[in-house]
PDB file of C-alpha atoms in Angstrom:
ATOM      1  CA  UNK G 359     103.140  51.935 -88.282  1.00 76.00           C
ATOM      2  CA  UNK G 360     104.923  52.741 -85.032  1.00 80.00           C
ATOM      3  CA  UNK G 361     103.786  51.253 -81.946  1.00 88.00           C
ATOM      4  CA  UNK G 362     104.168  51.645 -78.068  1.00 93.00           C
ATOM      5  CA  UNK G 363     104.200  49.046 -74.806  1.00 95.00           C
ATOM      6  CA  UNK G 364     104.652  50.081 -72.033  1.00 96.00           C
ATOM      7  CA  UNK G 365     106.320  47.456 -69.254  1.00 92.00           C
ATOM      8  CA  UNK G 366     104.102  47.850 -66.642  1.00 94.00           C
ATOM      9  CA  UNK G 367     100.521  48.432 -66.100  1.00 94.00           C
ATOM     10  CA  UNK G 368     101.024  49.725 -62.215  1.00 96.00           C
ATOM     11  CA  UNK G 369     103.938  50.591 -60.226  1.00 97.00           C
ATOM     12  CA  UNK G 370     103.448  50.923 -56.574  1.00 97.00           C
ATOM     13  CA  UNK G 371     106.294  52.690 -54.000  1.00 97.00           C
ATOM     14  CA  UNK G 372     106.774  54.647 -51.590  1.00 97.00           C
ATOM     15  CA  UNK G 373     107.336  58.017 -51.029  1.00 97.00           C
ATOM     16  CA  UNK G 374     110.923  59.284 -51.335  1.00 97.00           C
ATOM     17  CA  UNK G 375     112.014  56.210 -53.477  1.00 97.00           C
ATOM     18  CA  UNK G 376     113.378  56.186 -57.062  1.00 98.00           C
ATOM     19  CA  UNK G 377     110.903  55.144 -59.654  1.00 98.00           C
ATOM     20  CA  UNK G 378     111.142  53.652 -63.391  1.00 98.00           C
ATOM     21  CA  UNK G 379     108.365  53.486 -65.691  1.00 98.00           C
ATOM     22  CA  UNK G 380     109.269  51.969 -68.610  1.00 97.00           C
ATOM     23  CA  UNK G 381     108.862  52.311 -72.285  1.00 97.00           C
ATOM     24  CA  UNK G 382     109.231  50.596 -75.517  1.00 97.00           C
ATOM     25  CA  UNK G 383     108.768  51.235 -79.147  1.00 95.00           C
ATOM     26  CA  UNK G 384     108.584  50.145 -82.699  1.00 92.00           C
ATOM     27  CA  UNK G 385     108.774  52.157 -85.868  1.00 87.00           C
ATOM     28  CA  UNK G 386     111.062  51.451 -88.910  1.00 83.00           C
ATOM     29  CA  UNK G 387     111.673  55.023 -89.384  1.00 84.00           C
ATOM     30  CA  UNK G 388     112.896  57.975 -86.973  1.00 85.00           C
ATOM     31  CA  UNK G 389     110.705  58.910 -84.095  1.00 87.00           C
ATOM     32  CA  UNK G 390     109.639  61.135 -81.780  1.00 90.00           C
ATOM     33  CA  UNK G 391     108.816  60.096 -77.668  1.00 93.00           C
ATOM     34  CA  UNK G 392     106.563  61.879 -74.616  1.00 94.00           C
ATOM     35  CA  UNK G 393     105.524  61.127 -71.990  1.00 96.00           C
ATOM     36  CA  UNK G 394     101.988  62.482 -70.422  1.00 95.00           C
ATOM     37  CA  UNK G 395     100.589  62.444 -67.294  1.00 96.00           C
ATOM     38  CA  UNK G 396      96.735  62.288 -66.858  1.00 93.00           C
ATOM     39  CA  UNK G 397      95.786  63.060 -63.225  1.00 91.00           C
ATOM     40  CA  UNK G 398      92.679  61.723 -61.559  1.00 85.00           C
ATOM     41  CA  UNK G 399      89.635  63.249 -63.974  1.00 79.00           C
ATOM     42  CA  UNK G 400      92.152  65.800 -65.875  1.00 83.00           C
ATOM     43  CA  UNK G 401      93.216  65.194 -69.179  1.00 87.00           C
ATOM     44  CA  UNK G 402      96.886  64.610 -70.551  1.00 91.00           C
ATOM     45  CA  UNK G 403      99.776  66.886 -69.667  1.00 92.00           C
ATOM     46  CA  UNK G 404     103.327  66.567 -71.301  1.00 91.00           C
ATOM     47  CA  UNK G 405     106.117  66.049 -69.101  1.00 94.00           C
ATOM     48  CA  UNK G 406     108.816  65.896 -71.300  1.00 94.00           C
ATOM     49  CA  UNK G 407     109.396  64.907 -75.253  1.00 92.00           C
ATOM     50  CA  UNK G 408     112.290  63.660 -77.288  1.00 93.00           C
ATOM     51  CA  UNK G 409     112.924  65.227 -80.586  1.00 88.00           C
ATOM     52  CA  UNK G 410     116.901  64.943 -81.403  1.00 86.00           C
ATOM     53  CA  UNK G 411     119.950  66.057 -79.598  1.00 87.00           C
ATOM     54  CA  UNK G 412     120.758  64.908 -76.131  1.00 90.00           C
ATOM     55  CA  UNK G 413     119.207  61.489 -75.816  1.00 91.00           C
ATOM     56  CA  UNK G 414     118.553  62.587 -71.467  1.00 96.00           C
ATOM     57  CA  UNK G 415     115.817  64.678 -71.561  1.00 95.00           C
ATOM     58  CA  UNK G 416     114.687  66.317 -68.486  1.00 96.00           C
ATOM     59  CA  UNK G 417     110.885  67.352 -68.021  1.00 94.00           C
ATOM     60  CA  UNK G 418     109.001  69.067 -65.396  1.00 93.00           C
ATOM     61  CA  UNK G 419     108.149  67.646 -61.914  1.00 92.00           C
ATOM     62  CA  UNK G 420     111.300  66.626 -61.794  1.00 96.00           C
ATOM     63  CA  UNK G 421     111.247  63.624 -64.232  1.00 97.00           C
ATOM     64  CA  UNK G 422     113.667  62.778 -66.908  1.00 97.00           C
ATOM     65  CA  UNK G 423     114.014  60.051 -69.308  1.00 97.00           C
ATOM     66  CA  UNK G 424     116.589  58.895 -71.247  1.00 96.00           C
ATOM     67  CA  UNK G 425     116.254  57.847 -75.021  1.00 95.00           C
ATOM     68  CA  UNK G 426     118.241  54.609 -76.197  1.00 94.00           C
ATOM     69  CA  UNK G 427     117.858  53.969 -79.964  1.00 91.00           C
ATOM     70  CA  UNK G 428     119.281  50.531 -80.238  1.00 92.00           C
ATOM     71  CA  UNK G 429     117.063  49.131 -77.153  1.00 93.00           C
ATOM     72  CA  UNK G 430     114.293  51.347 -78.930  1.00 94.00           C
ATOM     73  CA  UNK G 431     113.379  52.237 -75.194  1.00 96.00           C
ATOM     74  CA  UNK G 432     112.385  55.970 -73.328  1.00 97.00           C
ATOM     75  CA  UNK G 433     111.688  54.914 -70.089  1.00 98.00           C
ATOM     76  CA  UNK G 434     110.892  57.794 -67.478  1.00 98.00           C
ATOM     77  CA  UNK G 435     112.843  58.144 -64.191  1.00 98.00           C
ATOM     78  CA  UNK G 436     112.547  60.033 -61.196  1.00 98.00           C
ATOM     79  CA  UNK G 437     114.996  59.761 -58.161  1.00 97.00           C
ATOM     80  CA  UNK G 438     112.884  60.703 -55.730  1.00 97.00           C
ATOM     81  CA  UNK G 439     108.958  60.438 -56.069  1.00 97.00           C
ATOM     82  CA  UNK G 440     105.982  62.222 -53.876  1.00 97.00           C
ATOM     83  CA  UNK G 441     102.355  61.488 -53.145  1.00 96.00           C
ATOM     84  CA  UNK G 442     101.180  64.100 -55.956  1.00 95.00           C
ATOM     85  CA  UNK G 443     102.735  62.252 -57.806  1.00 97.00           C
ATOM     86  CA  UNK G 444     100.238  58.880 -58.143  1.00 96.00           C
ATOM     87  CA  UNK G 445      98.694  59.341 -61.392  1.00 96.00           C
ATOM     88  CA  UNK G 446      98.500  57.810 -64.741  1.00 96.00           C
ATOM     89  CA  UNK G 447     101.743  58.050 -67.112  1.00 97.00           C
ATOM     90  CA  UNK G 448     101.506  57.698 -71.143  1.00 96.00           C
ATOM     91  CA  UNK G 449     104.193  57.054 -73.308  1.00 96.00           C
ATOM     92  CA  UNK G 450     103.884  57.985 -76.656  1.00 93.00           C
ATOM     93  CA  UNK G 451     105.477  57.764 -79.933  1.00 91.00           C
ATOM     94  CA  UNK G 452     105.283  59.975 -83.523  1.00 86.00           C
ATOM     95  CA  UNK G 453     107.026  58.965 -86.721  1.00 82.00           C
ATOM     96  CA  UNK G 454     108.888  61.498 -88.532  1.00 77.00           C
ATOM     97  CA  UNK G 455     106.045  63.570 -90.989  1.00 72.00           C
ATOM     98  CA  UNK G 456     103.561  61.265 -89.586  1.00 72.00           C
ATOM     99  CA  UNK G 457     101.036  63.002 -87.060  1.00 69.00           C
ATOM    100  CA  UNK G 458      99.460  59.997 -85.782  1.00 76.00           C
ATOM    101  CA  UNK G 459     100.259  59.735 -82.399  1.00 81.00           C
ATOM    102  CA  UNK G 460     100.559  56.412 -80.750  1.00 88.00           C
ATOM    103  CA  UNK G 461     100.143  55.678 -76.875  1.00 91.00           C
ATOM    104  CA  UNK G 462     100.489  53.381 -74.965  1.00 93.00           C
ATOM    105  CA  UNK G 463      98.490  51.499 -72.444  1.00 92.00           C
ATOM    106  CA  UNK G 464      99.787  53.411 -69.704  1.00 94.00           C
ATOM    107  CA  UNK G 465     101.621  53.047 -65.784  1.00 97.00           C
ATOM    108  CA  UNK G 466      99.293  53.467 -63.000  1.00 96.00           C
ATOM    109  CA  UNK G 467     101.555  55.153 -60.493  1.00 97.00           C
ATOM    110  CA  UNK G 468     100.600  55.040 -57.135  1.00 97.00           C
ATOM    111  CA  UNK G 469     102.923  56.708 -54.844  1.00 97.00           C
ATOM    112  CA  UNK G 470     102.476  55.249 -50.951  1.00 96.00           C
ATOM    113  CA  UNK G 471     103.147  57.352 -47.725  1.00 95.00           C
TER     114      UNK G 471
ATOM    115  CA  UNK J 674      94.626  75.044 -67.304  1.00 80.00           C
ATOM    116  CA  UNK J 675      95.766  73.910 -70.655  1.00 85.00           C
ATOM    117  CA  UNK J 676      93.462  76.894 -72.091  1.00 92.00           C
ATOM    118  CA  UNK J 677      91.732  74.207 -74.136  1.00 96.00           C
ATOM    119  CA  UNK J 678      87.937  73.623 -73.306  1.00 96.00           C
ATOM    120  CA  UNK J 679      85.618  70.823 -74.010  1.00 97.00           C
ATOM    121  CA  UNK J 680      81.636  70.837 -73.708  1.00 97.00           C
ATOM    122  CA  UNK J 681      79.703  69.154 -72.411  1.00 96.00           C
ATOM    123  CA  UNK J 682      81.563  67.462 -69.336  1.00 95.00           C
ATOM    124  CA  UNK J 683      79.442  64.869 -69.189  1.00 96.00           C
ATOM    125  CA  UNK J 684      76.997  63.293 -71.388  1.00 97.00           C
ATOM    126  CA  UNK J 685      74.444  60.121 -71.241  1.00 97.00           C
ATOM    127  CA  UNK J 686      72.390  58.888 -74.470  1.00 97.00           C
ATOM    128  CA  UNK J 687      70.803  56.020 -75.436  1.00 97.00           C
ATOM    129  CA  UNK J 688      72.021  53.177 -78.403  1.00 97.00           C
ATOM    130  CA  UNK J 689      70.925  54.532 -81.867  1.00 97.00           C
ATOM    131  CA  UNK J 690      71.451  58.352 -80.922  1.00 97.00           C
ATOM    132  CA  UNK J 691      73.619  61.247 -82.396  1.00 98.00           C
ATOM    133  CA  UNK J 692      75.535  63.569 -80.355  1.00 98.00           C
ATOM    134  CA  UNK J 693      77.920  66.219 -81.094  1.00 98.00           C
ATOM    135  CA  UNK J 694      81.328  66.956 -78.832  1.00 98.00           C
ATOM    136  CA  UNK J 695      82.525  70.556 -78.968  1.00 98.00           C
ATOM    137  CA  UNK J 696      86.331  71.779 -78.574  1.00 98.00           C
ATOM    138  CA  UNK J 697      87.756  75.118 -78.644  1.00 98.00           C
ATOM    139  CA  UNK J 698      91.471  74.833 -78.734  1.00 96.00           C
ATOM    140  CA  UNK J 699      94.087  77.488 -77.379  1.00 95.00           C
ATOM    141  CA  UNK J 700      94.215  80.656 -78.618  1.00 93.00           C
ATOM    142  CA  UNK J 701      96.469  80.747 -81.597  1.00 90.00           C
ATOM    143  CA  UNK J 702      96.476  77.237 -81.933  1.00 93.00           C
ATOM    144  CA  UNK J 703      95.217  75.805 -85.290  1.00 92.00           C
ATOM    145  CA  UNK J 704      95.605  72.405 -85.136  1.00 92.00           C
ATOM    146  CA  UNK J 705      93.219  70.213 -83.479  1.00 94.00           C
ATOM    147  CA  UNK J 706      93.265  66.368 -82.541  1.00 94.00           C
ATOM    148  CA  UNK J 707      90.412  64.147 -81.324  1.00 96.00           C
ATOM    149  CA  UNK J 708      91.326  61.408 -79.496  1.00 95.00           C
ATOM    150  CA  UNK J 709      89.103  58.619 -77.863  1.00 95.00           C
ATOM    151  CA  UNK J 710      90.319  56.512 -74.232  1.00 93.00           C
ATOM    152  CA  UNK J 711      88.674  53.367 -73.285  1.00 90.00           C
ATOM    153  CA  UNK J 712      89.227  50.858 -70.833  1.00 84.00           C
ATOM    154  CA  UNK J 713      89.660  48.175 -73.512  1.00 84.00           C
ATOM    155  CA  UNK J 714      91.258  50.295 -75.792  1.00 84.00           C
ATOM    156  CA  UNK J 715      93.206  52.766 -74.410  1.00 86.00           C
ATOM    157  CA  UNK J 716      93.861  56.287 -75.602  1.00 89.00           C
ATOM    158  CA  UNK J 717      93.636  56.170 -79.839  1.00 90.00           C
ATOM    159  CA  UNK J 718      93.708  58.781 -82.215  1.00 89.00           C
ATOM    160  CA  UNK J 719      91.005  59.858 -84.142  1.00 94.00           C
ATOM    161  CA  UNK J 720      91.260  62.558 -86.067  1.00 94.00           C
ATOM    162  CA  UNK J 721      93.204  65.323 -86.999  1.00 92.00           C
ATOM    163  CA  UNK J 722      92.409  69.549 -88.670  1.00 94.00           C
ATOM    164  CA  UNK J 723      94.208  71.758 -89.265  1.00 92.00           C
ATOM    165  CA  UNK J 724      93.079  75.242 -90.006  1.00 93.00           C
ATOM    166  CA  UNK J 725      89.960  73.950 -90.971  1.00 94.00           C
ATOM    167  CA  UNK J 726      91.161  70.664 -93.065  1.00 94.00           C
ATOM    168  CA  UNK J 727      91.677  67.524 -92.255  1.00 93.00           C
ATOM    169  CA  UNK J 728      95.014  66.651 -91.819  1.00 89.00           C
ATOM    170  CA  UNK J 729      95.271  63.502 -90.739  1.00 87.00           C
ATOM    171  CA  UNK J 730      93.052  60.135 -89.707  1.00 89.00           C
ATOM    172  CA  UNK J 731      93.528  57.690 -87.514  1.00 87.00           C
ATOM    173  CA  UNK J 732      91.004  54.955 -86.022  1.00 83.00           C
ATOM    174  CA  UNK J 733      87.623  56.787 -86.629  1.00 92.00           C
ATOM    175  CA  UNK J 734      84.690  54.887 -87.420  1.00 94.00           C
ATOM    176  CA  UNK J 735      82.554  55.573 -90.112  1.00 95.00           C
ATOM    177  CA  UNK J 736      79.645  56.812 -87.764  1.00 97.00           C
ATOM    178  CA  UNK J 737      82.023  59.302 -86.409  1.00 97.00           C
ATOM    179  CA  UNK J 738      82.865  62.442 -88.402  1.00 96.00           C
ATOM    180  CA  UNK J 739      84.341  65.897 -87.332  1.00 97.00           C
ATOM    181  CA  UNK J 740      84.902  69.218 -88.700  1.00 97.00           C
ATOM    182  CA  UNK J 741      87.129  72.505 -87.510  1.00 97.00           C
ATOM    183  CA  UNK J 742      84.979  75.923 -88.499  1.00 97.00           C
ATOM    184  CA  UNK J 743      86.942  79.588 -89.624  1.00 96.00           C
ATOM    185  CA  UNK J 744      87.019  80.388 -85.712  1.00 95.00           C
ATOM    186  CA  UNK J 745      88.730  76.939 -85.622  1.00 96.00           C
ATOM    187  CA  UNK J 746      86.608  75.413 -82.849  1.00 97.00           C
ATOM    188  CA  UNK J 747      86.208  72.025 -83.765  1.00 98.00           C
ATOM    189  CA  UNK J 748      83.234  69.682 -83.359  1.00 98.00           C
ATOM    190  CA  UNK J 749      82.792  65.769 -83.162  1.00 98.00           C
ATOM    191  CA  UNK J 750      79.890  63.928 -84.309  1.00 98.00           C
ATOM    192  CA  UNK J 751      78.793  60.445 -83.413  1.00 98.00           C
ATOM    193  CA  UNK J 752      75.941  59.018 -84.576  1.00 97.00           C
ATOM    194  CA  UNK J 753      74.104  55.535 -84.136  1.00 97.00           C
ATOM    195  CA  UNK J 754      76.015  54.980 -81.626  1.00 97.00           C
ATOM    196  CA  UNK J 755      76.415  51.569 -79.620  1.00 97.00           C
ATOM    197  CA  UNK J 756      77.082  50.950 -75.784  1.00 96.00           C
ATOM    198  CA  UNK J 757      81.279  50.393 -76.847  1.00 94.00           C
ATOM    199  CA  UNK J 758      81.382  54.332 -77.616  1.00 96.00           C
ATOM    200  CA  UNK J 759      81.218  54.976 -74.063  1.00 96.00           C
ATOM    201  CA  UNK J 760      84.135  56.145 -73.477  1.00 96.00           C
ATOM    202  CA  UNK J 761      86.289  59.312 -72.599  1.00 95.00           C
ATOM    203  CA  UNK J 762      86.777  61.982 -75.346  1.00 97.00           C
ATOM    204  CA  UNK J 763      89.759  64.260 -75.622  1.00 96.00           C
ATOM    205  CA  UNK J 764      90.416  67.272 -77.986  1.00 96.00           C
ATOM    206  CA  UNK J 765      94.000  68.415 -77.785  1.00 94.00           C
ATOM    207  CA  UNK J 766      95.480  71.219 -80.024  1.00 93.00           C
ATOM    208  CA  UNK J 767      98.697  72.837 -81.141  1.00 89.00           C
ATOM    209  CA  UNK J 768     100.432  75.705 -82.710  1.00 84.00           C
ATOM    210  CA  UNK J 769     101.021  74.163 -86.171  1.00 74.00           C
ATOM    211  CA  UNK J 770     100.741  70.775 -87.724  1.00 70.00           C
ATOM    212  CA  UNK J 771     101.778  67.672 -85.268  1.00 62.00           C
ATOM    213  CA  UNK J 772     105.677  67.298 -86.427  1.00 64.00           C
ATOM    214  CA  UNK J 773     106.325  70.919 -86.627  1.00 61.00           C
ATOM    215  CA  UNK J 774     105.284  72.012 -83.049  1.00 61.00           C
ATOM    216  CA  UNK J 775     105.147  69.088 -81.325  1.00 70.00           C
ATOM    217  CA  UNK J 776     103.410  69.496 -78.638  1.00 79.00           C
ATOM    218  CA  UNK J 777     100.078  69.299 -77.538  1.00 87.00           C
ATOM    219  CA  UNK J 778      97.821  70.642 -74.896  1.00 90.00           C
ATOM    220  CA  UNK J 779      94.570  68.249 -74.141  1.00 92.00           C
ATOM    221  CA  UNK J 780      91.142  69.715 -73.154  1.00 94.00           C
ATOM    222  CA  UNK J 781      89.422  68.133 -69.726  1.00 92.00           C
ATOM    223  CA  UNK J 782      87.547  65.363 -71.813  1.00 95.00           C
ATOM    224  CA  UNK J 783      83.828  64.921 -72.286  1.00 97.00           C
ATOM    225  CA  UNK J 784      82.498  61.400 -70.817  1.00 96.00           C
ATOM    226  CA  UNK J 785      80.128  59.675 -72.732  1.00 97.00           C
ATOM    227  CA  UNK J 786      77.901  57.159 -71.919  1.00 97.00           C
ATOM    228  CA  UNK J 787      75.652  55.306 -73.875  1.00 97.00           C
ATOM    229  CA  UNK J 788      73.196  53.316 -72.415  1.00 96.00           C
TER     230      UNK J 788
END
């Protein structure tokens, strides 16, 4: 079964600066990768998702991420981050005709003025 | 507003009791997905319907069970339940099955806590 880790568990920075969160995954067959963001007592909202095509995908709020098959890695990106922006990030992986999604453990991201 | 709502917000119950999560999902939607997040164990899947079946299963206990009705509001039961079900519960739904439509919009959560 496919699994996720994500890198870190929090990322602190400061406003204005470039941010990585970073992603990993394992599956044996071809997959598809989201992110989510989960603010403060909210529940999960996709930012962006990876199906095929273009492996840069670009998501709201300004994030991207870029999809690299033979480090098996999504990690998200952002060039230039705000303070809405501290929150909780998911990646998350689905196999190919499999609809069990898989999450990780998530990035606390907590964005300092 | 993902349009997809979850009752009750909050809920507190004692070891040994049964309670029963509610989820309508967006309109049109007819897939539903139950998923549980801990602080020891993350966000998991549970369960998945679809148009009233189940359509797919993931790490649900057997004292948990769930069931989508013909207006395809879904319900999740727990039952003799133990202080590690305290936890955060999300229903999510989309258009069609998982890999078709591939994305899903997640309800506001119900917190449980058994005590």
């Amino acid at each position: 079964a496919q699994s996720v880790t994500q890198l870190d568990s929090q990322v602190p920075v400061f406003e204005e600066a470039p941010v990585e969160l970073r992603c990993n995954y394992s599956s044996s067959v071809s997959v598809y990768l989201f992110w989510y963001v989960q603010y403060p007592n909210q529940g999960l909202q996709l930012l962006l998702k990876y199906l095929s095509g273009s492996t840069l995908v670009k998501g709201i709020n300004g994030f991207e991420a870029e999809f690299n098959k033979s480090q098996t890695s999504f990690h998200l990106r952002k060039p230039s981050v705000h303070i809405s922006d501290t929150a909780e990030y998911f990646c998350a992986v689905s196999e190919f005709n499999n609809n069990d999604m898989r999450f990780g453990a998530g990035t606390r991201l907590t964005v300092k003025p | 507003d993902s349009g997809v709502t979850q009752t009750p917000k909050h809920l507190i119950t004692a070891t040994g009791q049964r309670v029963t999560l509610r989820c309508s999902p967006r309109s049109g939607d007819l897939s539903v997905y139950w998923y549980q997040q801990s602080l020891d164990q993350g966000l998991q899947f549970l369960i998945q319907y679809y148009n009233g079946e189940e359509r797919a299963k993931g790490n649900i206990l057997e004292r948990f069970s769930a069931q989508q009705f013909p207006d395809l509001h879904s319900e999740l039961n727990l039952s003799s339940l133990e202080l590690g079900d305290s936890a955060l519960y999300f229903c999510a739904s989309s258009a069609r099955d998982l890999h078709l439509s591939y994305e899903q919009y997640f309800g506001p959560g119900t917190r449980l806590t058994v005590t």
